[in-house]
XYZ file of C-alpha atoms in Angstrom:
189
model
C -78.312 -12.588 -7.697
C -81.405 -12.673 -5.478
C -81.472 -12.126 -1.780
C -82.636 -15.363 -0.115
C -83.580 -13.670 3.125
C -87.363 -13.345 3.166
C -88.592 -9.805 3.416
C -90.686 -9.190 6.529
C -93.273 -6.512 5.971
C -93.045 -3.633 8.382
C -95.977 -3.375 10.787
C -97.816 -0.130 10.205
C -97.956 2.237 13.143
C -101.466 2.761 14.471
C -102.948 5.812 12.852
C -104.484 8.638 14.821
C -108.070 7.567 14.063
C -107.411 4.064 15.450
C -105.815 5.558 18.547
C -108.644 8.062 19.111
C -111.236 5.294 18.710
C -109.809 3.609 21.824
C -110.367 6.733 23.983
C -113.527 8.123 25.535
C -114.593 11.497 24.193
C -113.304 13.046 27.429
C -109.891 11.392 27.174
C -109.580 12.333 23.495
C -110.175 15.957 24.568
C -107.461 15.528 27.216
C -104.967 14.343 24.592
C -105.852 17.263 22.332
C -105.443 19.687 25.245
C -102.102 18.150 26.239
C -100.847 18.411 22.658
C -101.923 22.062 22.480
C -100.319 22.772 25.877
C -97.010 21.155 24.828
C -96.916 23.257 21.649
C -97.785 26.445 23.513
C -95.114 25.743 26.153
C -92.521 25.145 23.452
C -91.990 21.519 24.472
C -90.994 18.964 21.855
C -93.186 16.227 23.300
C -96.327 15.671 25.304
C -95.189 14.627 28.759
C -97.051 13.307 31.790
C -97.372 16.770 33.358
C -99.145 17.991 30.189
C -101.477 15.006 30.452
C -102.144 15.625 34.164
C -102.866 19.316 33.559
C -105.264 18.557 30.739
C -106.912 15.737 32.735
C -107.661 18.044 35.654
C -108.954 20.811 33.402
C -111.137 18.579 31.246
C -112.449 15.643 33.270
C -114.821 16.068 36.240
C -114.279 12.430 37.309
C -110.555 13.109 37.589
C -111.170 16.246 39.679
C -113.447 14.223 41.967
C -110.662 11.674 42.587
C -108.704 14.248 44.598
C -109.299 14.944 48.295
C -111.174 18.173 47.709
C -110.818 21.668 46.336
C -107.748 22.850 48.263
C -105.672 19.846 47.168
C -106.813 20.214 43.574
C -106.093 23.962 43.626
C -102.564 23.314 44.844
C -101.917 20.779 42.054
C -103.264 23.223 39.470
C -101.074 25.956 40.962
C -97.952 23.885 40.373
C -99.069 23.004 36.860
C -99.747 26.653 36.028
C -96.341 27.664 37.407
C -94.789 25.095 35.136
C -96.667 26.373 32.094
C -95.675 30.013 32.699
C -92.003 29.236 32.877
C -91.050 27.994 36.316
C -90.723 24.504 34.880
C -88.111 25.470 32.342
C -85.718 22.890 33.738
C -87.991 20.341 32.036
C -87.888 22.037 28.649
C -85.649 20.428 26.065
C -85.226 17.398 28.316
C -86.916 14.143 27.426
C -89.091 12.739 30.201
C -88.197 9.131 30.832
C -89.261 7.247 33.925
C -87.341 4.158 32.858
C -90.510 2.263 31.961
C -89.336 1.861 28.365
C -85.820 1.966 26.934
C -84.774 5.262 25.436
C -82.215 5.367 22.648
C -80.672 8.749 22.006
C -78.893 9.593 18.813
C -76.503 12.461 18.226
C -79.442 14.862 18.029
C -80.951 13.501 21.289
C -84.111 12.509 19.444
C -86.017 9.725 21.124
C -86.663 6.588 19.124
C -88.632 3.428 19.797
C -91.179 5.081 22.103
C -94.033 3.828 19.955
C -95.791 7.186 19.801
C -94.360 10.098 17.873
C -94.495 13.392 19.741
C -94.879 11.764 23.163
C -92.318 11.309 25.911
C -91.573 7.665 26.701
C -93.333 8.049 30.071
C -96.442 9.605 28.516
C -96.611 6.895 25.835
C -96.251 4.206 28.491
C -98.949 5.839 30.624
C -101.373 5.929 27.709
C -100.666 2.266 26.935
C -101.327 1.442 30.593
C -104.620 3.363 30.512
C -105.723 1.401 27.457
C -104.757 -1.843 29.212
C -106.705 -0.881 32.357
C -109.808 -0.286 30.241
C -109.391 -3.624 28.474
C -109.070 -5.426 31.827
C -112.446 -3.963 32.812
C -113.916 -5.147 29.527
C -114.193 -1.613 28.168
C -113.366 -0.714 24.602
C -112.258 2.822 25.480
C -109.923 4.211 28.125
C -111.100 7.106 30.264
C -109.497 9.835 32.311
C -109.455 7.825 35.532
C -107.608 5.033 33.734
C -104.896 7.468 32.747
C -104.769 9.164 36.158
C -104.379 5.806 37.932
C -101.466 4.850 35.688
C -99.802 8.257 36.015
C -100.073 8.134 39.811
C -98.301 4.759 39.904
C -95.232 5.922 37.949
C -93.048 7.358 40.704
C -90.474 8.639 38.226
C -92.755 10.697 35.968
C -93.230 14.460 35.974
C -96.924 14.146 36.830
C -96.064 12.430 40.121
C -93.403 15.054 40.820
C -96.112 17.716 40.490
C -98.538 15.715 42.643
C -95.966 15.206 45.398
C -94.904 18.863 45.412
C -98.579 19.730 45.876
C -98.822 17.361 48.842
C -100.757 14.606 47.090
C -99.848 11.040 48.008
C -99.777 9.598 44.496
C -99.905 6.007 45.747
C -103.068 6.730 47.779
C -104.607 8.509 44.797
C -103.995 5.451 42.604
C -105.383 3.166 45.335
C -108.581 5.255 45.592
C -109.119 5.036 41.847
C -108.415 1.310 41.704
C -110.603 0.700 44.780
C -113.473 2.694 43.305
C -113.364 0.686 40.099
C -113.231 -2.612 41.980
C -110.331 -3.627 39.753
C -107.030 -4.924 41.052
C -103.943 -3.220 39.764
C -102.136 -4.442 36.737
C -100.626 -1.865 34.495
C -97.645 -0.809 32.473
C -94.460 -1.023 34.463
C -95.855 -3.470 37.049
């Protein structure tokens, strides 16, 4: 007996080369740095704090978006504290800002995030950065695209770090959006 239900082919997940092709060289270096940082810190996934740390280290345009050296130094101080162990409360916990649904199985593995090895919040932020670039007519997303999206997600770890360092994340996002001349429309909005 044959099954009369038509078989729907599964959509292939975007491969890493396709993903990297949609990022500027600088943002691709940020992703590589965040992945390396997550592994070194013993985290299961790249989260938004890893992305923020790597963005600040790697991208001069991102550093220029802050209100000067003292503010930037304070943010880096919090990120370094996290990487040397003061952020252990984040380890083994999945970052989820609520932007995408998280389904946890018995092993607490995250499914349906769209990007393997990324927290739901980090995956959503990257999707938002790609969307921001597309709205500007750009083929590739850059560091400022990602920073603007991270700063707008009030529930992500990157914003927690920014706020602890005294950065008004909403003002930071507004400065970036204002500088690009682009109105806001991103993931989660």
